[in-house]
Amino acid sequence: MAEEKKILYSGMQATGNLTIGNYLGALRNWMTLNEEYECFFGVMDLHSLTIRHEPAEFRKRARDLFALYIAAGLDPEKNCIYFQSHVPAHAELAWILSCYTYMGELNRMTQFKDKAAKHSDNINAGLYTYPVLMAADILLYQADVVPVGKDQLQHLEITRDIAQRFNGVYGDVFTIPEPYMGKMGANVRSLQDPSRKMSKSDENPNASVYLMDDADTVRRKFKRAVTDSESEVRYDVDNKAGISNLMDIYGAVTGKGSDEIEQEFKGCGYGDFKSAVGDAVADLLSPMQKRFQELRNDKNYLDGLIKANDERAYYSSRKTLRKVKKKVGLTEV
């Protein structure tokens, strides 16, 4: 009998347009994990409601994100790719878990402070209780591992604390998830300010390269990337942050290490190097963009995939939710 696979859970918010940072840092790595794990990947549209949206555009972005998961290479038959809002158990479990979460824990969440500063005109309760819904997302599917970056570790820690507290009262209900830190992707920085991560929401249109940018736009953005007053292509994060960021991107796309890249562009100026990075990224994105358009143009096929994957997620989620409701004493017929 084949050994049962451990469960991996991850997802992205349905806000903004995905960047090459999202792809190289996370999405591409998901594709290496589905052989080892049983994977659940969510279109996290409930989380996205903490920021105000135009409804029709929001629906389009969520559907685009689902299609992008598949266009990027995730197999919707191997992996459960689903819409968070299509599975009611997320919201139900989040409320139950909120009754086992302490105010002091939520007060310590640094991401709430960061987001509240960015959206000072809309500091809503959803921003504050966001970590509880995230805990429900993970615990609902009994995830063993969750891929996280350093900025997300705090949210996983509160998930573990909530699960351990609940288990301490009711027994072995939730799997305690571990962070997945191996095989991390490239740490892609802003092209205009390499001290910051490349962001979906950056106000500077030249700071981020989006997965749906056409080839000319990709090349133009890299030509405008901030570098330094020297001309040597050399990896030095402290003194040459801009060039080091471009080397990280080029290396992530081509598989080349920094020493190899330095040799390849020895004696070349920044202009030649920027052009090479732009060409490499444009070539990477082209087949993904073509597949994305095919998926978006075939509404019936995409609807069928969404329905089938939502049903798989619903079935898995109900097993955990039924167990939780029974443990806390809620009446079921």
CSV table of C-alpha atoms in Angstrom, one decimal:
chain,number,residue,atom,x,y,z
A,1,MET,CA,0.0,0.0,0.0
A,2,ALA,CA,1.3,3.4,-1.0
A,3,GLU,CA,2.2,5.7,1.9
A,4,GLU,CA,-0.4,8.4,2.4
A,5,LYS,CA,0.9,11.8,1.4
A,6,LYS,CA,1.2,14.7,3.8
A,7,ILE,CA,-1.1,17.7,3.1
A,8,LEU,CA,0.3,21.1,2.0
A,9,TYR,CA,-1.8,24.2,2.0
A,10,SER,CA,-1.3,27.6,0.4
A,11,GLY,CA,-3.0,30.3,-1.6
A,12,MET,CA,-2.9,33.9,-2.9
A,13,GLN,CA,-5.3,36.8,-2.5
A,14,ALA,CA,-7.4,37.8,-5.4
A,15,THR,CA,-6.2,41.4,-5.4
A,16,GLY,CA,-4.0,43.2,-7.9
A,17,ASN,CA,-2.1,41.6,-10.7
A,18,LEU,CA,0.4,38.9,-9.9
A,19,THR,CA,4.1,39.8,-10.4
A,20,ILE,CA,7.1,37.8,-11.4
A,21,GLY,CA,7.9,38.0,-7.7
A,22,ASN,CA,4.7,36.1,-6.9
A,23,TYR,CA,5.6,33.5,-9.6
A,24,LEU,CA,9.4,33.1,-8.9
A,25,GLY,CA,9.0,33.3,-5.2
A,26,ALA,CA,6.0,31.1,-4.7
A,27,LEU,CA,3.8,29.9,-7.6
A,28,ARG,CA,6.6,28.2,-9.5
A,29,ASN,CA,7.7,26.3,-6.5
A,30,TRP,CA,4.2,24.9,-5.8
A,31,MET,CA,4.6,22.9,-9.0
A,32,THR,CA,7.5,21.0,-7.5
A,33,LEU,CA,5.5,20.0,-4.4
A,34,ASN,CA,2.5,18.1,-5.8
A,35,GLU,CA,4.5,14.9,-6.2
A,36,GLU,CA,5.5,14.9,-2.6
A,37,TYR,CA,2.3,16.3,-1.0
A,38,GLU,CA,-1.5,16.3,-1.4
A,39,CYS,CA,-1.9,20.0,-2.2
A,40,PHE,CA,-4.7,22.5,-1.6
A,41,PHE,CA,-4.3,25.9,-3.3
A,42,GLY,CA,-6.9,28.6,-2.6
A,43,VAL,CA,-8.0,31.6,-4.5
A,44,MET,CA,-8.3,33.6,-1.2
A,45,ASP,CA,-11.2,35.9,-2.1
A,46,LEU,CA,-12.6,36.2,1.4
A,47,HIS,CA,-9.3,37.6,2.6
A,48,SER,CA,-9.4,40.1,-0.2
A,49,LEU,CA,-12.5,41.7,1.2
A,50,THR,CA,-10.5,43.6,3.8
A,51,ILE,CA,-9.7,46.1,1.0
A,52,ARG,CA,-12.5,47.8,-0.9
A,53,HIS,CA,-13.0,46.7,-4.5
A,54,GLU,CA,-15.2,47.4,-7.5
A,55,PRO,CA,-17.3,44.2,-7.5
A,56,ALA,CA,-17.2,43.3,-11.2
A,57,GLU,CA,-13.5,43.9,-11.4
A,58,PHE,CA,-13.0,41.8,-8.2
A,59,ARG,CA,-14.9,38.9,-9.6
A,60,LYS,CA,-12.8,39.1,-12.8
A,61,ARG,CA,-9.5,39.1,-10.8
A,62,ALA,CA,-10.5,36.1,-8.8
A,63,ARG,CA,-11.3,34.1,-11.9
A,64,ASP,CA,-8.1,35.3,-13.5
A,65,LEU,CA,-6.1,34.1,-10.5
A,66,PHE,CA,-7.7,30.6,-10.8
A,67,ALA,CA,-6.8,30.5,-14.5
A,68,LEU,CA,-3.3,31.8,-13.8
A,69,TYR,CA,-2.7,28.9,-11.3
A,70,ILE,CA,-3.3,26.5,-14.1
A,71,ALA,CA,-1.6,28.5,-16.8
A,72,ALA,CA,1.5,28.6,-14.6
A,73,GLY,CA,1.6,24.8,-14.6
A,74,LEU,CA,-0.5,23.6,-11.7
A,75,ASP,CA,-2.5,20.5,-12.7
A,76,PRO,CA,-6.2,20.9,-11.5
A,77,GLU,CA,-6.6,17.2,-11.3
A,78,LYS,CA,-3.5,16.6,-9.2
A,79,ASN,CA,-4.1,19.6,-7.0
A,80,CYS,CA,-7.2,20.9,-5.4
A,81,ILE,CA,-7.4,24.5,-6.7
A,82,TYR,CA,-10.5,26.2,-5.4
A,83,PHE,CA,-12.3,29.4,-4.4
A,84,GLN,CA,-12.2,30.1,-0.6
A,85,SER,CA,-15.6,31.8,-0.7
A,86,HIS,CA,-17.2,28.7,-2.4
A,87,VAL,CA,-16.5,26.6,0.7
A,88,PRO,CA,-18.7,27.9,3.6
A,89,ALA,CA,-16.7,25.9,6.2
A,90,HIS,CA,-13.9,28.6,6.1
A,91,ALA,CA,-16.2,31.2,7.5
A,92,GLU,CA,-17.8,28.8,10.0
A,93,LEU,CA,-14.6,27.5,11.4
A,94,ALA,CA,-13.1,31.1,11.6
A,95,TRP,CA,-15.9,32.1,13.9
A,96,ILE,CA,-15.5,29.1,16.1
A,97,LEU,CA,-11.7,29.6,16.3
A,98,SER,CA,-12.1,33.3,17.0
A,99,CYS,CA,-13.6,32.1,20.3
A,100,TYR,CA,-10.3,30.4,21.1
A,101,THR,CA,-8.1,33.3,20.1
A,102,TYR,CA,-6.9,35.9,22.5
A,103,MET,CA,-7.0,39.7,21.9
A,104,GLY,CA,-3.4,39.9,23.0
A,105,GLU,CA,-2.3,37.5,20.2
A,106,LEU,CA,-4.1,39.6,17.6
A,107,ASN,CA,-2.7,42.8,19.0
A,108,ARG,CA,0.8,41.5,18.3
A,109,MET,CA,0.3,40.9,14.6
A,110,THR,CA,2.6,43.2,12.8
A,111,GLN,CA,0.9,42.8,9.4
A,112,PHE,CA,-2.3,44.3,10.9
A,113,LYS,CA,-0.3,47.4,11.9
A,114,ASP,CA,1.3,47.6,8.4
A,115,LYS,CA,-2.0,47.2,6.6
A,116,ALA,CA,-3.8,49.6,8.9
A,117,ALA,CA,-1.1,52.2,8.1
A,118,LYS,CA,-1.6,51.7,4.4
A,119,HIS,CA,-5.4,51.8,4.6
A,120,SER,CA,-6.0,54.3,7.4
A,121,ASP,CA,-9.4,55.2,6.0
A,122,ASN,CA,-10.6,51.6,6.2
A,123,ILE,CA,-9.3,50.0,9.4
A,124,ASN,CA,-12.0,47.3,9.6
A,125,ALA,CA,-12.4,44.3,11.9
A,126,GLY,CA,-11.6,41.9,9.1
A,127,LEU,CA,-8.0,43.3,8.9
A,128,TYR,CA,-7.8,42.7,12.7
A,129,THR,CA,-9.2,39.1,12.7
A,130,TYR,CA,-7.5,38.2,9.4
A,131,PRO,CA,-5.1,35.7,11.2
A,132,VAL,CA,-8.1,33.7,12.5
A,133,LEU,CA,-9.5,33.2,9.1
A,134,MET,CA,-6.1,32.2,7.9
A,135,ALA,CA,-5.9,29.7,10.7
A,136,ALA,CA,-9.2,28.3,9.7
A,137,ASP,CA,-8.0,28.0,6.1
A,138,ILE,CA,-5.0,25.9,7.1
A,139,LEU,CA,-6.6,23.8,9.9
A,140,LEU,CA,-9.7,23.0,7.9
A,141,TYR,CA,-7.7,20.7,5.6
A,142,GLN,CA,-5.5,19.3,8.3
A,143,ALA,CA,-2.4,20.7,6.6
A,144,ASP,CA,0.9,19.3,7.7
A,145,VAL,CA,3.0,22.0,6.0
A,146,VAL,CA,2.5,25.6,4.8
A,147,PRO,CA,5.0,27.3,2.5
A,148,VAL,CA,5.8,30.6,4.2
A,149,GLY,CA,8.3,33.5,3.9
A,150,LYS,CA,9.7,35.2,6.9
A,151,ASP,CA,7.0,37.9,6.8
A,152,GLN,CA,4.3,35.2,7.2
A,153,LEU,CA,5.8,33.2,10.0
A,154,GLN,CA,3.9,35.1,12.6
A,155,HIS,CA,0.6,34.2,11.1
A,156,LEU,CA,1.6,30.5,11.0
A,157,GLU,CA,2.7,30.7,14.7
A,158,ILE,CA,-0.7,32.0,15.8
A,159,THR,CA,-2.4,29.2,13.8
A,160,ARG,CA,-0.3,26.7,15.7
A,161,ASP,CA,-1.1,28.4,19.0
A,162,ILE,CA,-4.9,28.3,18.3
A,163,ALA,CA,-4.7,24.6,17.2
A,164,GLN,CA,-2.7,23.6,20.2
A,165,ARG,CA,-5.1,25.4,22.5
A,166,PHE,CA,-8.1,23.8,20.9
A,167,ASN,CA,-6.5,20.4,21.0
A,168,GLY,CA,-5.6,20.9,24.7
A,169,VAL,CA,-9.3,21.3,25.5
A,170,TYR,CA,-10.9,18.8,23.1
A,171,GLY,CA,-8.2,16.2,22.2
A,172,ASP,CA,-6.5,15.5,19.0
A,173,VAL,CA,-8.7,17.5,16.6
A,174,PHE,CA,-6.3,19.5,14.4
A,175,THR,CA,-3.0,18.7,12.8
A,176,ILE,CA,-0.3,21.2,14.0
A,177,PRO,CA,1.1,22.6,10.7
A,178,GLU,CA,4.8,23.1,10.2
A,179,PRO,CA,6.4,25.9,8.1
A,180,TYR,CA,7.8,24.8,4.8
A,181,MET,CA,11.0,26.7,4.3
A,182,GLY,CA,12.9,24.5,1.9
A,183,LYS,CA,13.4,25.2,-1.8
A,184,MET,CA,12.4,28.8,-1.4
A,185,GLY,CA,12.1,30.9,-4.5
A,186,ALA,CA,13.8,34.0,-5.5
A,187,ASN,CA,13.4,37.1,-3.2
A,188,VAL,CA,12.4,39.5,-6.0
A,189,ARG,CA,12.7,43.2,-5.1
A,190,SER,CA,11.1,46.3,-6.6
A,191,LEU,CA,12.8,47.4,-9.8
A,192,GLN,CA,12.6,51.1,-8.6
A,193,ASP,CA,13.4,50.6,-4.9
A,194,PRO,CA,15.3,47.3,-4.3
A,195,SER,CA,15.1,47.8,-0.5
A,196,ARG,CA,11.4,46.7,-0.8
A,197,LYS,CA,9.8,43.5,-2.1
A,198,MET,CA,8.2,43.7,-5.6
A,199,SER,CA,4.5,44.3,-4.9
A,200,LYS,CA,1.2,43.8,-6.7
A,201,SER,CA,0.0,47.1,-5.2
A,202,ASP,CA,3.0,49.3,-5.9
A,203,GLU,CA,1.9,52.8,-7.2
A,204,ASN,CA,4.9,53.1,-9.4
A,205,PRO,CA,4.1,51.2,-12.7
A,206,ASN,CA,7.8,50.6,-13.4
A,207,ALA,CA,8.5,49.0,-10.0
A,208,SER,CA,6.8,45.6,-10.8
A,209,VAL,CA,6.7,43.3,-13.7
A,210,TYR,CA,3.3,41.6,-14.0
A,211,LEU,CA,2.7,38.2,-15.4
A,212,MET,CA,0.4,39.6,-18.1
A,213,ASP,CA,2.7,42.4,-19.2
A,214,ASP,CA,3.5,42.1,-22.9
A,215,ALA,CA,7.1,41.5,-24.0
A,216,ASP,CA,7.8,45.1,-24.9
A,217,THR,CA,6.5,46.3,-21.5
A,218,VAL,CA,8.7,43.7,-19.7
A,219,ARG,CA,11.8,44.8,-21.6
A,220,ARG,CA,11.1,48.5,-21.0
A,221,LYS,CA,10.6,48.0,-17.3
A,222,PHE,CA,13.9,46.2,-17.0
A,223,LYS,CA,15.7,48.9,-19.0
A,224,ARG,CA,14.4,51.5,-16.5
A,225,ALA,CA,15.4,49.4,-13.4
A,226,VAL,CA,17.4,51.3,-10.8
A,227,THR,CA,21.1,50.3,-10.6
A,228,ASP,CA,24.2,52.3,-9.5
A,229,SER,CA,26.9,54.5,-10.8
A,230,GLU,CA,29.2,51.7,-11.7
A,231,SER,CA,29.1,49.4,-14.7
A,232,GLU,CA,30.3,46.0,-13.4
A,233,VAL,CA,27.7,43.2,-13.2
A,234,ARG,CA,28.7,41.9,-9.8
A,235,TYR,CA,26.7,40.4,-6.9
A,236,ASP,CA,26.9,42.7,-3.9
A,237,VAL,CA,23.6,43.2,-2.1
A,238,ASP,CA,24.9,45.9,0.3
A,239,ASN,CA,26.5,48.1,-2.3
A,240,LYS,CA,24.8,47.1,-5.6
A,241,ALA,CA,21.3,46.2,-4.5
A,242,GLY,CA,19.7,47.0,-7.9
A,243,ILE,CA,22.1,44.9,-9.9
A,244,SER,CA,22.0,42.1,-7.3
A,245,ASN,CA,18.2,42.0,-7.6
A,246,LEU,CA,18.4,41.8,-11.4
A,247,MET,CA,21.0,39.0,-11.0
A,248,ASP,CA,18.6,37.1,-8.7
A,249,ILE,CA,15.8,37.4,-11.2
A,250,TYR,CA,18.0,36.4,-14.1
A,251,GLY,CA,19.4,33.5,-12.1
A,252,ALA,CA,15.9,32.3,-11.1
A,253,VAL,CA,14.7,32.3,-14.7
A,254,THR,CA,17.8,30.8,-16.3
A,255,GLY,CA,19.0,28.5,-13.4
A,256,LYS,CA,22.5,30.2,-13.4
A,257,GLY,CA,24.4,31.1,-10.3
A,258,SER,CA,25.8,34.6,-9.5
A,259,ASP,CA,29.4,33.5,-10.4
A,260,GLU,CA,28.2,32.2,-13.8
A,261,ILE,CA,26.2,35.4,-14.4
A,262,GLU,CA,29.2,37.6,-13.5
A,263,GLN,CA,31.4,35.6,-16.0
A,264,GLU,CA,28.7,35.8,-18.7
A,265,PHE,CA,28.5,39.6,-18.5
A,266,LYS,CA,32.1,40.4,-17.7
A,267,GLY,CA,33.1,43.5,-19.6
A,268,CYS,CA,29.5,44.3,-20.6
A,269,GLY,CA,27.7,47.3,-19.4
A,270,TYR,CA,24.4,47.5,-17.5
A,271,GLY,CA,22.5,48.1,-20.7
A,272,ASP,CA,23.4,44.7,-22.2
A,273,PHE,CA,22.6,43.0,-18.9
A,274,LYS,CA,19.2,44.7,-18.4
A,275,SER,CA,18.3,43.7,-22.0
A,276,ALA,CA,19.2,40.1,-21.3
A,277,VAL,CA,17.2,40.0,-18.1
A,278,GLY,CA,14.2,41.5,-20.0
A,279,ASP,CA,14.5,39.0,-22.8
A,280,ALA,CA,14.7,36.0,-20.4
A,281,VAL,CA,11.6,37.1,-18.4
A,282,ALA,CA,9.6,37.9,-21.6
A,283,ASP,CA,10.4,34.4,-22.9
A,284,LEU,CA,9.4,32.8,-19.6
A,285,LEU,CA,6.0,34.6,-19.5
A,286,SER,CA,5.0,34.1,-23.2
A,287,PRO,CA,3.8,30.4,-23.0
A,288,MET,CA,2.0,31.1,-19.7
A,289,GLN,CA,0.2,34.1,-21.2
A,290,LYS,CA,-0.9,32.1,-24.2
A,291,ARG,CA,-2.3,29.3,-21.9
A,292,PHE,CA,-4.0,31.8,-19.7
A,293,GLN,CA,-5.8,33.3,-22.7
A,294,GLU,CA,-6.9,29.9,-23.9
A,295,LEU,CA,-8.4,29.1,-20.5
A,296,ARG,CA,-10.2,32.5,-20.1
A,297,ASN,CA,-11.6,32.1,-23.6
A,298,ASP,CA,-13.1,28.7,-22.8
A,299,LYS,CA,-15.7,29.6,-20.2
A,300,ASN,CA,-17.4,26.2,-20.1
A,301,TYR,CA,-14.1,24.4,-19.5
A,302,LEU,CA,-13.0,26.8,-16.8
A,303,ASP,CA,-16.5,26.6,-15.1
A,304,GLY,CA,-16.2,22.8,-15.0
A,305,LEU,CA,-12.7,22.9,-13.4
A,306,ILE,CA,-14.0,25.4,-10.8
A,307,LYS,CA,-17.0,23.3,-9.9
A,308,ALA,CA,-15.0,20.0,-9.7
A,309,ASN,CA,-12.3,21.5,-7.5
A,310,ASP,CA,-14.8,23.4,-5.3
A,311,GLU,CA,-16.5,20.1,-4.6
A,312,ARG,CA,-13.3,18.4,-3.6
A,313,ALA,CA,-12.5,21.2,-1.2
A,314,TYR,CA,-16.0,21.2,0.2
A,315,TYR,CA,-15.9,17.4,0.9
A,316,SER,CA,-12.5,17.7,2.6
A,317,SER,CA,-13.5,20.7,4.7
A,318,ARG,CA,-16.8,19.2,6.0
A,319,LYS,CA,-15.0,16.3,7.6
A,320,THR,CA,-13.0,18.6,9.8
A,321,LEU,CA,-15.9,21.0,10.5
A,322,ARG,CA,-18.2,18.2,11.6
A,323,LYS,CA,-15.6,17.0,14.0
A,324,VAL,CA,-15.1,20.5,15.4
A,325,LYS,CA,-18.8,21.2,15.8
A,326,LYS,CA,-19.3,17.9,17.6
A,327,LYS,CA,-16.4,18.6,20.0
A,328,VAL,CA,-17.7,22.1,21.0
A,329,GLY,CA,-21.2,20.8,21.5
A,330,LEU,CA,-23.1,22.4,18.5
A,331,THR,CA,-26.2,20.5,17.6
A,332,GLU,CA,-26.4,18.7,14.2
A,333,VAL,CA,-29.2,16.6,12.8
